[in-house]
Coordinates of C-alpha atoms and ligand atoms in Angstrom, one line a residue:
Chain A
X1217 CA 169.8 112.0 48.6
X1218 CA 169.9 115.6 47.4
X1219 CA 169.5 116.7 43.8
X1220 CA 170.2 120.1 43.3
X1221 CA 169.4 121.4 39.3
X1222 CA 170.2 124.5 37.8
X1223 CA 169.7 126.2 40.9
X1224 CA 169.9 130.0 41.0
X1225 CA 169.8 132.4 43.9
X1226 CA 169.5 135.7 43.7
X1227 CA 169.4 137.7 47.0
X1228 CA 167.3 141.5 46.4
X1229 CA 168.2 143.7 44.6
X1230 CA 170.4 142.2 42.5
X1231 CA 173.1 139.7 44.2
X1232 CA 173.7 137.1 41.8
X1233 CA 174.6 134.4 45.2
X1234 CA 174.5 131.3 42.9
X1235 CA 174.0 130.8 39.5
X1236 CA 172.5 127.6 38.0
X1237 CA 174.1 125.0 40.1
X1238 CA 173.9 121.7 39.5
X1239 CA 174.6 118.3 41.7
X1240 CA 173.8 115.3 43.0
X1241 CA 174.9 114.2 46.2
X1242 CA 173.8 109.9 46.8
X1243 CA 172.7 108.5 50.1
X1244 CA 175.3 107.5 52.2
X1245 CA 178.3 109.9 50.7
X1246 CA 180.2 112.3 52.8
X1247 CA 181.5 115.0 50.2
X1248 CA 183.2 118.7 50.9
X1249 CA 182.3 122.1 49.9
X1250 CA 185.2 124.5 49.5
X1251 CA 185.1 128.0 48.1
X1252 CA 186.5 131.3 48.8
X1253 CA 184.6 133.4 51.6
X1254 CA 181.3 134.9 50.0
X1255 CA 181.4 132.4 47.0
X1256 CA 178.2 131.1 48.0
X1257 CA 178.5 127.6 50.6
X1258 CA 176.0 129.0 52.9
X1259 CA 173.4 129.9 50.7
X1260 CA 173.7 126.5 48.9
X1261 CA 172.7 124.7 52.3
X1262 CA 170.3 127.5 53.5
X1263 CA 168.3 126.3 50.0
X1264 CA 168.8 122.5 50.6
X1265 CA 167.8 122.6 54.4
X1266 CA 164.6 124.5 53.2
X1267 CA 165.5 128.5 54.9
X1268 CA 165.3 129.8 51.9
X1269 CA 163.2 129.7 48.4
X1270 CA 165.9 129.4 45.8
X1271 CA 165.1 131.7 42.7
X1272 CA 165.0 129.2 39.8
X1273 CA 165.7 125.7 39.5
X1274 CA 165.0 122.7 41.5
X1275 CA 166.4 120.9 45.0
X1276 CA 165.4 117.4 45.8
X1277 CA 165.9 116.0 49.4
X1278 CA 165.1 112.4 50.0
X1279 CA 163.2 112.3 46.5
X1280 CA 161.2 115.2 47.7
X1281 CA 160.8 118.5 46.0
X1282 CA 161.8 121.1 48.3
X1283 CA 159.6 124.2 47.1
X1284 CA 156.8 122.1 47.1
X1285 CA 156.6 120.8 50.9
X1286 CA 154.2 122.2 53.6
X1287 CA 153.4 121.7 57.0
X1288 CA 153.7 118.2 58.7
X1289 CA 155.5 117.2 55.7
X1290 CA 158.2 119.9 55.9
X1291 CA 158.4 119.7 59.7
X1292 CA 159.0 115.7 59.1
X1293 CA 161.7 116.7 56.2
X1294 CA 163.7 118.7 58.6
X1295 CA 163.7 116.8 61.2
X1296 CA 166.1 114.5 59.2
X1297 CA 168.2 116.8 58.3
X1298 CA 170.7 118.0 61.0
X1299 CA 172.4 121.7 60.2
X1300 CA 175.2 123.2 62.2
X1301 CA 174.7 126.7 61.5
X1302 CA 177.8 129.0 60.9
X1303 CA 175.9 131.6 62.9
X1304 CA 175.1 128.5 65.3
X1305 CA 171.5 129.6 66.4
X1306 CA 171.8 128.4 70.1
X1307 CA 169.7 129.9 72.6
X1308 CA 172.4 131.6 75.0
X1309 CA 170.1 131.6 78.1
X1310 CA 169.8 127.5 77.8
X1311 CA 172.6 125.1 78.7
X1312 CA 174.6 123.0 76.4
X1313 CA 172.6 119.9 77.3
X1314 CA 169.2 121.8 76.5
X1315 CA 170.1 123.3 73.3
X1316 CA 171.4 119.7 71.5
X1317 CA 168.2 118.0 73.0
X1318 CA 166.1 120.9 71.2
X1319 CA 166.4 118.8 68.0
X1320 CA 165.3 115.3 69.9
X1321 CA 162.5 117.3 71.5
X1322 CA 160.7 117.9 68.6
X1323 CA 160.2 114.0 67.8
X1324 CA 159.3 113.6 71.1
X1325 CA 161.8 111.0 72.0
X1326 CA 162.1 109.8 76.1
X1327 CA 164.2 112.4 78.4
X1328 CA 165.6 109.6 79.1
X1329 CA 167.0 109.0 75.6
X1330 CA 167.9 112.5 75.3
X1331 CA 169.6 112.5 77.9
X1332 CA 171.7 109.7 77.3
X1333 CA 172.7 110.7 73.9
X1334 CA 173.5 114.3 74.9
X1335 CA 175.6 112.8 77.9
X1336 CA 177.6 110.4 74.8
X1337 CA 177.9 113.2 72.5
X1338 CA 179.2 115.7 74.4
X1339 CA 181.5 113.2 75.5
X1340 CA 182.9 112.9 72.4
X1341 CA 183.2 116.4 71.4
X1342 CA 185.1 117.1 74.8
X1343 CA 182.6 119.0 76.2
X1344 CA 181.3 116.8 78.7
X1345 CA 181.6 119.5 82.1
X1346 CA 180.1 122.2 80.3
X1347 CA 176.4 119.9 80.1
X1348 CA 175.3 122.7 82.6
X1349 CA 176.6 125.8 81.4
X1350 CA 174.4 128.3 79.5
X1351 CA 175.8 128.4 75.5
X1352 CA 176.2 132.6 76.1
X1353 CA 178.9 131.9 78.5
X1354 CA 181.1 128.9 76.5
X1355 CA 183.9 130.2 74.2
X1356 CA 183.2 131.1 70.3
X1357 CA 185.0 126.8 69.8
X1358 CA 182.6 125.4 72.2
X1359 CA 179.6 127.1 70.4
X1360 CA 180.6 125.7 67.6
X1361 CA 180.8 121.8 68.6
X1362 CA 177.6 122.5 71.0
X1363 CA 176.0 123.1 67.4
X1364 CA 177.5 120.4 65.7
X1365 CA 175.9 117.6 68.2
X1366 CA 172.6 119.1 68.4
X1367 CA 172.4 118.7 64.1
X1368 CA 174.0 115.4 64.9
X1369 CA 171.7 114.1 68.0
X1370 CA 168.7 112.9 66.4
X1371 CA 170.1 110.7 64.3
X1372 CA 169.5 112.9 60.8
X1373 CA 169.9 110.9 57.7
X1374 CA 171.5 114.1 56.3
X1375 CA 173.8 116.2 58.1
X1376 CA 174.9 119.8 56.7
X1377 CA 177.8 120.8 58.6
X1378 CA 178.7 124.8 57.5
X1379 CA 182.0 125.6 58.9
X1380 CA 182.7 122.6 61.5
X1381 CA 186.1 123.3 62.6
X1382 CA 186.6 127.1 61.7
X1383 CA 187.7 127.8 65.3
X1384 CA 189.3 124.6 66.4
X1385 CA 192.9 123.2 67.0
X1386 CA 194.2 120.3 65.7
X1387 CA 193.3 117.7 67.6
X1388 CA 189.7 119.3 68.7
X1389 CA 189.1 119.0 65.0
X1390 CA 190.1 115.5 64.9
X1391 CA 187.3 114.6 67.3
X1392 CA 184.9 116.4 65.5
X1393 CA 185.9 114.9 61.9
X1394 CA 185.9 111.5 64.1
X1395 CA 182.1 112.3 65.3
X1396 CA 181.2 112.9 61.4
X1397 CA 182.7 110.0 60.1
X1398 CA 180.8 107.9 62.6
X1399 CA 177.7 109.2 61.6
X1400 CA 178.6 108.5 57.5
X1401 CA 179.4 104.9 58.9
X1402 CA 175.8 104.4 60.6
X1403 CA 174.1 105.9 57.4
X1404 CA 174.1 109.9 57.2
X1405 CA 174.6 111.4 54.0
X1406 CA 177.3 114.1 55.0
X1407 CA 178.2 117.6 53.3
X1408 CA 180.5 119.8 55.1
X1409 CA 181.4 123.3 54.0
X1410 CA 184.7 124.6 54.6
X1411 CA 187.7 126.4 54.3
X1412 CA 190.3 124.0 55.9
X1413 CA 192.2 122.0 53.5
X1414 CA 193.9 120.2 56.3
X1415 CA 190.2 118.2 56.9
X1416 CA 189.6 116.8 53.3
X1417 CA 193.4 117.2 51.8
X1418 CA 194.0 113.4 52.7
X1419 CA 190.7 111.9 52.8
X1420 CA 189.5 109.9 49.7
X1421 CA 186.0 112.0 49.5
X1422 CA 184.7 113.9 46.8
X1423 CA 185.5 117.8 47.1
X1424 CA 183.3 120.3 45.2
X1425 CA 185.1 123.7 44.9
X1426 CA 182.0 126.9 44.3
X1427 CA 183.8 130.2 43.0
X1428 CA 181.5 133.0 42.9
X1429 CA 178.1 130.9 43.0
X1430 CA 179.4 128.4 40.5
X1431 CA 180.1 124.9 40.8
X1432 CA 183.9 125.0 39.7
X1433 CA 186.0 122.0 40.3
X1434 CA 184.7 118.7 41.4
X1435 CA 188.3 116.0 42.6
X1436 CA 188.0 112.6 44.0
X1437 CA 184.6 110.4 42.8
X1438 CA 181.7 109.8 44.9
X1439 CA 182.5 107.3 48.0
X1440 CA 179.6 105.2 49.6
X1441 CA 180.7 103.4 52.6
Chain B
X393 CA 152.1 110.9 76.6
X394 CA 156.1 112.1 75.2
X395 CA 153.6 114.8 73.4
X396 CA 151.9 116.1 76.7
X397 CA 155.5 115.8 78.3
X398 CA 156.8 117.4 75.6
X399 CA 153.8 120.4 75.8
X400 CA 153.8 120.9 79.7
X401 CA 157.6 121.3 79.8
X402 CA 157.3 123.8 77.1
X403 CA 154.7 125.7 78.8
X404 CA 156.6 125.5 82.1
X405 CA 159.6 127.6 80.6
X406 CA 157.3 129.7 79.0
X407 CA 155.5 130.6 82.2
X408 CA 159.0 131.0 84.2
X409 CA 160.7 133.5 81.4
X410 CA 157.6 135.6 82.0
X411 CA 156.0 135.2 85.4
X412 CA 155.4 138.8 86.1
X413 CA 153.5 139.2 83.4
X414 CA 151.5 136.0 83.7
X415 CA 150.6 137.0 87.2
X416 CA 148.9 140.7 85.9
X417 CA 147.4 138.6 83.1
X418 CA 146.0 136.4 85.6
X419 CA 144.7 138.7 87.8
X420 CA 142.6 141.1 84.9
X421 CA 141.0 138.2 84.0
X422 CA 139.9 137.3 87.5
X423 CA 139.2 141.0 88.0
X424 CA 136.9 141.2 85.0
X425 CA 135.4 137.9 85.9
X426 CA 134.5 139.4 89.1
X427 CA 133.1 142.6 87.6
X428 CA 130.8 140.5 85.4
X429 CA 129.6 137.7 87.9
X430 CA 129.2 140.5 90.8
X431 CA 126.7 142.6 88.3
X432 CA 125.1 139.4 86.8
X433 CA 124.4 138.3 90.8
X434 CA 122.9 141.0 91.5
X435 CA 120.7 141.0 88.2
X436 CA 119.5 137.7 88.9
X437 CA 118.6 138.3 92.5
X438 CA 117.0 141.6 91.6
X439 CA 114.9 139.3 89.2
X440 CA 114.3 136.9 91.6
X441 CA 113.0 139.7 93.6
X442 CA 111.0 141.4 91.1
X443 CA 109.4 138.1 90.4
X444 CA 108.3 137.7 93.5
X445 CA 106.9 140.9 94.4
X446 CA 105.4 140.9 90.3
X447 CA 103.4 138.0 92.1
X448 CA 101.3 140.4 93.7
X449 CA 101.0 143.3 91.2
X450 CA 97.1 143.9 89.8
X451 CA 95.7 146.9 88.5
X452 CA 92.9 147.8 90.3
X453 CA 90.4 149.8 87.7
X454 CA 87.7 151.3 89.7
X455 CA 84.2 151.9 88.0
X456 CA 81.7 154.8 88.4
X457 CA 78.9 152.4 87.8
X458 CA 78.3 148.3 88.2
X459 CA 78.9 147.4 85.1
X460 CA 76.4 145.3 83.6
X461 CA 76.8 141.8 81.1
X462 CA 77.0 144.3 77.9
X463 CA 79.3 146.4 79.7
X464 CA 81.7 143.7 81.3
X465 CA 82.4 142.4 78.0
X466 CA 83.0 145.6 75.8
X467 CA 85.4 146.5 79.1
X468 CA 87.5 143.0 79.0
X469 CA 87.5 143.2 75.1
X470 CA 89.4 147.1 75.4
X471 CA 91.8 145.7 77.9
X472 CA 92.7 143.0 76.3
X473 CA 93.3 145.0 72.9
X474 CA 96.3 146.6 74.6
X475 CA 98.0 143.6 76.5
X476 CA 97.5 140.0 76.9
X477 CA 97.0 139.4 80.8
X478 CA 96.8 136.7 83.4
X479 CA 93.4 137.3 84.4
X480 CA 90.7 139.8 84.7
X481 CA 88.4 139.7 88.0
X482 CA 85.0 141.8 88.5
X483 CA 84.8 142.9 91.8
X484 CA 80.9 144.5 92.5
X485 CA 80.6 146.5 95.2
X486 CA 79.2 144.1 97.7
X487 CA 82.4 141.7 96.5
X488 CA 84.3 144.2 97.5
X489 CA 82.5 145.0 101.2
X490 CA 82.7 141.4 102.2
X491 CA 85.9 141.7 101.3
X492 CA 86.9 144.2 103.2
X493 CA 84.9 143.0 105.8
X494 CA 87.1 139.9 105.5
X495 CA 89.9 141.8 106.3
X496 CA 88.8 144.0 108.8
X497 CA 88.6 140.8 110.9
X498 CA 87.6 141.1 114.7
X499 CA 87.1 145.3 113.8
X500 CA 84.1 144.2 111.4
X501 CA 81.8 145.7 113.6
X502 CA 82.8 149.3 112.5
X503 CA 81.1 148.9 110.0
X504 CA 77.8 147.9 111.2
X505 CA 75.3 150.6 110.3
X506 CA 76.8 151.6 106.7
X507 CA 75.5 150.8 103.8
X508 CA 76.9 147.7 101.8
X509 CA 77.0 149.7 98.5
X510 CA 79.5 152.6 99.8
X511 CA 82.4 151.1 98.2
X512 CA 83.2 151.7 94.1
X513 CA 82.7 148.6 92.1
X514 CA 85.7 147.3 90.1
X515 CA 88.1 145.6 87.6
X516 CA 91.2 143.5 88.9
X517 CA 93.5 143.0 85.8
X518 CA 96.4 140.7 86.9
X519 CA 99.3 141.2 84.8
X520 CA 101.3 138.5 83.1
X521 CA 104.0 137.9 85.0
X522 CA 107.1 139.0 83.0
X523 CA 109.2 141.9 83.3
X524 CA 108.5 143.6 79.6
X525 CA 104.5 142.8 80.8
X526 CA 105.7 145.0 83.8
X527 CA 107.7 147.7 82.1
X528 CA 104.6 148.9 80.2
X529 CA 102.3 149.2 83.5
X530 CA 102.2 153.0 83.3
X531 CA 101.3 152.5 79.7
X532 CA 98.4 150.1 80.7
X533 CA 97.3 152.7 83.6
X534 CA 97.2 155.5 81.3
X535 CA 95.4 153.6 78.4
X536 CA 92.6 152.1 80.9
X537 CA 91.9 155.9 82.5
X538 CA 91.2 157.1 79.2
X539 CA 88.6 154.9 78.6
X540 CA 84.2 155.6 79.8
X541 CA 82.9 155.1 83.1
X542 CA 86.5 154.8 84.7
X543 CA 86.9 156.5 88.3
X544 CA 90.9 155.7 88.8
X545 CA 93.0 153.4 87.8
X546 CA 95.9 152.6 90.9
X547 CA 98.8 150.4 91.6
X548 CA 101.8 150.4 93.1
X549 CA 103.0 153.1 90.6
X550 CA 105.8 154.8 91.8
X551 CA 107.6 151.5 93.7
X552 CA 106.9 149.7 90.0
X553 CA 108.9 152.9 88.6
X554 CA 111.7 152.7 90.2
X555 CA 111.9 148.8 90.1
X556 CA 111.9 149.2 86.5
X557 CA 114.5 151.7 86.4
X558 CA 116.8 150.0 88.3
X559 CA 116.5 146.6 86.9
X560 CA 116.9 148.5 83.2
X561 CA 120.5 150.2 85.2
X562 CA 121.6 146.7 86.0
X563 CA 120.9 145.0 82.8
X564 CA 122.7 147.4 81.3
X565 CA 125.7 147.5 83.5
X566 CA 125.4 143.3 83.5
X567 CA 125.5 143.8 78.8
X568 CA 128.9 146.5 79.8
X569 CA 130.8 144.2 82.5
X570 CA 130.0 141.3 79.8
X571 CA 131.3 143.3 76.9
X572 CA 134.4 144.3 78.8
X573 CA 135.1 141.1 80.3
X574 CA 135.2 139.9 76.7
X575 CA 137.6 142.5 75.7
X576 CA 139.8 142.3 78.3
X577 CA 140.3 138.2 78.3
X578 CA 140.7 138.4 74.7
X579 CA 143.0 141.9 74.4
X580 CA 145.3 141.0 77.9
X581 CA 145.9 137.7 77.0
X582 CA 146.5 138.0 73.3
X583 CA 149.2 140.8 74.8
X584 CA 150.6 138.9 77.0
X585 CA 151.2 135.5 74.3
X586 CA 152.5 138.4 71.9
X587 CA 154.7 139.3 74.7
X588 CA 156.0 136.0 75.3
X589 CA 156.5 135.0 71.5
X590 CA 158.2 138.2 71.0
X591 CA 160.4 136.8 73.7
X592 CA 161.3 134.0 72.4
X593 CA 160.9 135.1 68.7
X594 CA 164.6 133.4 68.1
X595 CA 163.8 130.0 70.0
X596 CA 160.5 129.6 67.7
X597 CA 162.4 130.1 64.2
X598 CA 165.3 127.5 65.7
X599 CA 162.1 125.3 66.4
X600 CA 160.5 125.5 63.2
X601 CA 164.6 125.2 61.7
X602 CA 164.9 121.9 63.3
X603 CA 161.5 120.4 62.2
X604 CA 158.8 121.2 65.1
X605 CA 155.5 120.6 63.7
X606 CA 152.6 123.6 64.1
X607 CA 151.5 121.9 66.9
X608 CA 154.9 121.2 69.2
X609 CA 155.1 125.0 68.8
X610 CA 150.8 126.1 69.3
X611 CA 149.9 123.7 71.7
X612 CA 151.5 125.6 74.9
X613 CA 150.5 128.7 73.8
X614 CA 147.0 127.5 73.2
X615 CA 147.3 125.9 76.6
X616 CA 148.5 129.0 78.3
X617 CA 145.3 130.8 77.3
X618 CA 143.2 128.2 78.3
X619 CA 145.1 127.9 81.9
X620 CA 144.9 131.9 81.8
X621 CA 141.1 132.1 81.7
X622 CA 140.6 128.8 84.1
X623 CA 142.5 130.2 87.0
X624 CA 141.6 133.5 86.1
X625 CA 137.7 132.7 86.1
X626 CA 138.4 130.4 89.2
X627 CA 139.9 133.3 91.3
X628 CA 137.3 135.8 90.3
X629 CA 134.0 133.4 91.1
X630 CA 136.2 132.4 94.2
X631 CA 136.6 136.1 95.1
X632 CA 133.2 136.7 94.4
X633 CA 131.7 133.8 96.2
X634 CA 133.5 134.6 99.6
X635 CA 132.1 138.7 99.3
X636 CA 128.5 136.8 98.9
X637 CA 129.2 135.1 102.3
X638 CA 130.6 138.1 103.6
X639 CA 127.3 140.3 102.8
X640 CA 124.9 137.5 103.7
X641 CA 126.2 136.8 107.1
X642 CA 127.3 140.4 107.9
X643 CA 123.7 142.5 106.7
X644 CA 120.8 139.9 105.9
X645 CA 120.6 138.5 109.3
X646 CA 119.2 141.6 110.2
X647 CA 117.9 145.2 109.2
X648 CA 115.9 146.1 106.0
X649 CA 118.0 143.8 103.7
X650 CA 116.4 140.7 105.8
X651 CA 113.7 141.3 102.6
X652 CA 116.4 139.8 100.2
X653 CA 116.6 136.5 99.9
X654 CA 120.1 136.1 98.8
X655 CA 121.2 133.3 96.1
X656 CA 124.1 132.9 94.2
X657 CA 124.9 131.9 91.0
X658 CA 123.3 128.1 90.3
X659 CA 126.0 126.0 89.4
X660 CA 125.5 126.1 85.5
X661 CA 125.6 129.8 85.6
X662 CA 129.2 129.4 87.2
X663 CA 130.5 126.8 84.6
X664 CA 129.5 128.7 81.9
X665 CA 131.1 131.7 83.3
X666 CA 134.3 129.4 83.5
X667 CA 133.7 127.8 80.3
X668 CA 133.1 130.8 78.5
X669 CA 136.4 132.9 80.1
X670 CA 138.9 129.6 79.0
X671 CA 136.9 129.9 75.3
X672 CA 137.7 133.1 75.5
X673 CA 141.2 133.3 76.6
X674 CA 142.2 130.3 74.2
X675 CA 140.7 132.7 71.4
X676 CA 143.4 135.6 72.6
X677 CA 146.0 133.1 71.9
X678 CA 144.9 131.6 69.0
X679 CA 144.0 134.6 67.6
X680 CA 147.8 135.9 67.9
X681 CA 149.8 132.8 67.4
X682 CA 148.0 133.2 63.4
X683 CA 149.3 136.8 63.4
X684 CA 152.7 136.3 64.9
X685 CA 154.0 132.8 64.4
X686 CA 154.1 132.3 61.0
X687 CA 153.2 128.6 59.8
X688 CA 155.8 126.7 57.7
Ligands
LIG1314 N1 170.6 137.5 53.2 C1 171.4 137.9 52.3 N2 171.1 139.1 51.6 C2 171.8 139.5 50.6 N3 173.0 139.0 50.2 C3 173.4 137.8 50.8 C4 172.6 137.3 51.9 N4 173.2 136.1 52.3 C5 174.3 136.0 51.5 N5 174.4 137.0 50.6 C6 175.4 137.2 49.6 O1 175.6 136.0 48.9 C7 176.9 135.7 48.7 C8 177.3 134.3 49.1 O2 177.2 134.3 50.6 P1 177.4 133.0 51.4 O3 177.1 133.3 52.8 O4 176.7 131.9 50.7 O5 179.0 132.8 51.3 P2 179.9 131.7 51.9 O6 180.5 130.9 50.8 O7 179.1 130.9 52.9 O8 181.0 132.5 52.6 P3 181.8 132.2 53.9 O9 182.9 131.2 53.6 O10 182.4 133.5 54.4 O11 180.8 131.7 54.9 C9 177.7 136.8 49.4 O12 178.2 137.7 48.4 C10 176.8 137.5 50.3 O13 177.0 138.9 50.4
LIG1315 MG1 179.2 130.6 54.9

């Protein structure tokens, strides 16, 4: 599903962000990304999503070449990958229902649809009385899970998940590893990026450690459901 | 139909998060509309009436002799070395007694007892009947009194003058209202889209992040303009038609301006108007979606 090779990304003037990172994640795995803050998780999926150009090397989504892709094609691209932003990117003036069906909008699937699926996911993420309430007014954890099921909603076949649970307690970040692991059973190829051991300490996934834009320490072997 | 669903709802927002702005977008367009279709009624009803009266205009060339065959034809070969023409009568100077006696009517008697030779013979040249033909009648007075054997020459010289002038005032002021309405459509509403994108400059780049195509994001912008300059061209024409019932009923039924014949704009004249002010508006967004939302 993603082939990343000898990727380097150097941010202007001179901040050496990742240097010649190799991997390959297969359809259907759920793998996490650990690292110290700054050592370079964020930048990794802001190249694989297509945000940003990396420097050198090459990144392969869905056997397509990343620099390459224009237009329709891009547009198509994306909309199969869902990203939960660490900076979240809602729209503060729209309502938690409006900003997850942002992602369904753009394949023009039924309101009705949406709204069922909006209505289910926010169910599971424990959010279901705040459908109404504009994102500026929801706390800093709510944000957070409002982003995760609007990367989640349209049913991506990959899902980049930067910092899922940074603000959560225990058992709100139970449901959301739930929500993920449900969408690695129907098919998503899953990489999460985070700091909390507590999420991937017991689980039988593969764990990539990145220290200081390099690929360090890789535990556990690829899973496919 | 999802896509048009998809497009209106888009546009709906986009018109709520900036009303107030839509509304003084709205309203310059209809206002320039109105400027241009108010100066471009009146041009075509003062052509309409210049056309009309044209009908009537001649040049009356009158001779110190009868002219003769040899003369006739050297006379009609000068004339018509300056300016094609509609026609070219010889009136002699018992043509032109009966015909006078023809219009004297029941007072023909007066002039029983006078000679039948006291009146001048002459030269009727009927210009053709367009407006540049008209604009150069002074020219074509002047040239005929220079040449032999010429008495006068004499039409309706200074009423042709000022017709002139004022039909050259309106054209011009029809080419300015034209030239502004184009500016304005274009300049207001590519302001106003900028305005609204600006607005929304961090809902576009989520957009484009979650995979909307150029068109999810264009095609309410694009129909924004194109509503802009329908309603905008609807309320000026609107605006403009009710004055024109307003004047007509109010000053043609009676006084001097009973002369006009009032018409408005023929219906084709109106759709273009509307056509062109939606072209145009749709331009104004177009035209700044390329500058300020950049393609992926
Ligand atoms: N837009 C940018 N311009 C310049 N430097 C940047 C930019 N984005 C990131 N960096 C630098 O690249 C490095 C890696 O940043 P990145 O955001 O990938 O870290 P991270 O692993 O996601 O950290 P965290 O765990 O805190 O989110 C950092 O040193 C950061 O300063
Ligand atoms: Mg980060």
């Amino acid at each position: 599903m993603i082939e990343v090779i000898k990727v380097a990304k150097i941010y202007p003037p001179d901040i050496n962000a990742l240097h010649e990172i190799s991997l390959t994640v297969s359809r259907g795995e759920m793998c996490f990304l650990t690292g110290k803050s700054g050592a370079g998780k964020t930048t990794l999926f802001k190249l694989i999503c297509n945000m940003d150009q990396a420097t050198s090397g090459l990144i392969e989504v869905d056997g397509q070449k990343m620099n390459l892709l224009r237009g329709r094609k891009l547009s198509q691209l994306r909309q199969k990958i869902g990203v939960a932003y660490q900076d979240f990117k809602l729209l503060p003036k729209r309502t938690a229902a409006e900003n997850i069906a942002v992602s369904m909008e753009v394949s023009y699937k039924k309101p009705q649809i949406i709204r069922d699926r909006v209505c289910s996911l926010l169910d599971q993420l424990g959010l279901a009385d705040k459908y109404n309430i504009p994102t500026g007014e929801l706390s800093h954890g709510e944000q957070q899970r409002v982003t995760l099921a609007r990367a989640v909603a349209n049913f991506p076949t990959l899902i980049l998940a930067d910092e899922p649970t940074g603000n959560l307690d225990a058992v709100t970040t139970k449901r959301v590893m739930r929500l993920l692991s449900n969408c690695n059973k129907d098919g998503a190829t899953i990489l999460i990026a985070t700091h909390d051991e507590t999420i991937f300490r017991k689980s039988s996934h593969r764990v990539l450690e990145i220290t200081n834009g390099r690929l360090k320490k890789m535990t556990g072997v690829p899973t496919v459901p | 139909m999802s896509f048009l669903f998809t497009v209106l709802r888009q546009l709906g927002r986009n018109l709520r998060q900036t009303w107030g702005v839509q509304i003084m977008t709205l309203l310059t367009v209809a206002l320039s509309v109105l400027i241009f279709s108010f100066s471009y009624l009146v041009y075509t009803n003062i052509v309409h009436f210049g056309d009309r009266l044209s009908e009537n205009i001649r040049l009356i060339v009158y001779l110190d002799e009868e002219p003769g065959p040899e003369l006739r034809k050297q006379l009609e070969r000068k004339i018509l070395q300056f300016d094609d023409v509609e026609e070219i009568n010889f009136v002699s100077r018992e043509q032109a007694y009966n015909r006078f006696k023809a219009q004297l009517g029941e007072n023909a008697a007066v002039l029983d007892g006078m000679p039948k030779n006291f009146l001048s013979p002459s030269v009727e040249v009927v210009p053709l009947n367009t407006l540049t033909h008209l604009n150069r009648l002074k020219d074509f007075s002047d040239y005929l009194s220079k040449m032999g054997g010429i008495q006068k020459v004499q039409f309706g010289q200074n009423w042709v003058e000022k017709f002139n002038y004022t039909s050259q005032l309106i054209t011009i002021i029809v080419i300015a209202s034209g030239a502004l309405l184009i500016l304005t459509t274009i300049f207001i509403v590519a302001h106003t889209i900028r305005l609204t994108i600006l607005g929304r400059h961090n809902e576009l780049e989520l957009l484009k992040l979650v995979g909307a195509t150029n068109n999810y994001i264009r095609a309410p912008f694009l129909l924004e303009g194109l509503l802009q300059g329908l309603l905008g061209s609807s309320i000026g024409l609107g605006t403009l038609y009710a004055l024109f019932l307003w004047v007509k009923i109010h000053f043609t039924t009676s006084g001097f301006m009973a002369i006009f014949d009032f018409t408005f704009l023929n219906p084709w004249g109106t759709v273009i108007i509307i056509l062109s002010s939606i072209l145009l508006c749709t331009i104004g967004s177009w035209v700044t979606m390329q500058r300020f939302v950049k393609v992926c």
